[in-house]
Steps between C-alpha positions, in 0.01 A plus 500: 500500500705473179765775472531465124512261207837407353582304186845339517657441158782246506679241290596298808220342703442141616321305229335273756535409866850382597642622169877548469448863388629737768195619697604841634244689287229267632618556858489877458148488354383278784647729767340805337162329510545446874514878543188566291625546145323302231774361274446307178776367275543494123779272376597305187343160451712184506436142388299319766395814688137610545395812311327628815525394859592585858827418674518554877209741479643707213303506175707457185418518130750366245499622141596263220745636245575199278288220355522216583584580860796260494682754280510752789859472620616857573393526865540271805746210530792723598365833376471679169862617478633148556253351253597753235870425551442126489293496180522791254177382334316627808564853372246430226230478768572844647274705268209271584574516873512881493187537289282266702631640829399850383164379371418307819614784724295757310191281526550458876553870565206603281276300731529787749579261785846630586641811668871419456709299255805339661752371244768255613818526290582792278499303175261416362242566774612854587497601133166334421360638825592858413355476151171372639459676835589847372237484226237410762622741772569220748798547738787268412754368748805305381694260720850417375649171615848527349539288189270738314727800563839326470424302183409624151713813511566774248326644199132429464485306829624794708262738323210260559585468869526877536163544329334257741657655810423861412128432497481320835314631805739295713816295448622242750832317505622216717853613582754782489666365186166484319418854611833627369436338161151653478626848585737483203192488276275755668530828688592484865167669576316192369278318754744215573455312827697204633269217614665156519287192450425325827554153641304280737602575859275253684588133523236245405368274780694195372822699434723330759384153408566560130846643572589192701373279218718680246804482726445126524485472122796716406739535795728199532698427815506864605668617178436875447228563243536793259198612300412698189139574406387668180489471124773290343620750241848631425462833680414335832858371523430137587815399311705712743327330793584154363863602440519626860378158619783335309751738663364422848511125446855525362594684822352215706198707608216249482175665389183412315315732263126526440388675181129579514338624181463443131591682182644473154853424628406219740636228271822694444550545875443130568757422231745749651466333842594171334795659318630655823477165678266631770171339393489282814501816712236694306123447488281669240147497638328666204214743548341513846177675611562854625361421846773235545792730414529644856513142632780407261691815598460435871622141455831622354805640680597767244322662206715587196371748240781553246310719250690642204466804277378364167644592161183698416537713815257309722582503870317367804263790566378394844537129568211395724667166567784667690248659737305173527820327610557763769141460617558124526805561720752378242826695460539653152793518259421720200660673205570869544283604202176682425230542761633216714695759700171659614444201729835323534729727701848355515577339837171629641220310323717281276834464326559662160740357241607605153284369219641213291746415778456141626816525711349785703177303544699203632695726736179656632354153562812400695476818705139437597551132578791582732343798679178429690484852647509654151222264389285600796571869438391477136193292589377749760558812292373342180173385652435838662567682172270266305215533750526879524548589134381224269166364621218461248280717717755784503517485121120503468467794740747702291295431188186585698642846570597548136163384366312725745708800398433431131126463569493834684676675211253350255200614705 
């Protein structure tokens, strides 16, 4: 029996199977369907994507906001904020994106098919969601992922965020730092609940074989393999990772680095590796399917996540990759910023270093390579923490409780 019908409004959803777009919204929708919620998705269209379709059992409709479709360049490919920074002309598309998102959402909600609207990201979805849902008396839940609360600060943006939040039947955040930022905008009595996004906690049947294959490809003569996975953008700190590799090699600590992911700074990072003279020790794999990321992580000896606070105030709100590394049994070195500290506890589930400090990263690598008992300690505690607190099912069950409560209040 269906518990209720939910429409998820998002600007970040896989455009097709095995897309490079981060799939955590898809994973949440799929897990909710397993526990008897009907979840449909409304997202912006993108060149090459179907207007309507189903991905992993989740129905999605994509609204077009520019004609021809090739002109749609605000969303996807690194996210709206990155696309706006990279090309200021993308700002000209924003009025069309907002209008057609509102129009498409209103049409969907007027169909009478949905009991709850679930907006992912505060801007623009939370704002558009409040405008539409409140006029139709449909409960509105906003999930804040981080970049939406830390970016676009001050003036009209803060007032718009506050307007969206004040009308919500429920507000969820993914970490303590995100919650703190939200509570600066709304009263402490607001319905804010911390629900981190979840990760896969079961290994695929061919997991061990794939890990061995990757070790054969990338580990040479037993040389320790360090790994970064994520978007190649300035705030992820890949430049600090590369500089740390140079420091290690200069200190006669032989290591190899694997950089898994894509992004607008990939070319710059490849050039930096050449400039630093470490290109022979660094492999850029490009984008990899999400189901292979745990295999890459398990094939490595140490995961390094050197995230930085960006000039616009962005910080790593949660950092699923850090938890994925723990789940894969790979010791973690991470920057002591943002929501990372909700999962990486210094000397318990990982090692924390100062942001923008390659020397500390190099020192932490040396410490782990020379101390097998510390590595084992971090691996054990990290895996237990990931399994107990960050599974996709645990995340879905928390949303299940929230949705049920909202449904009861409505009835």
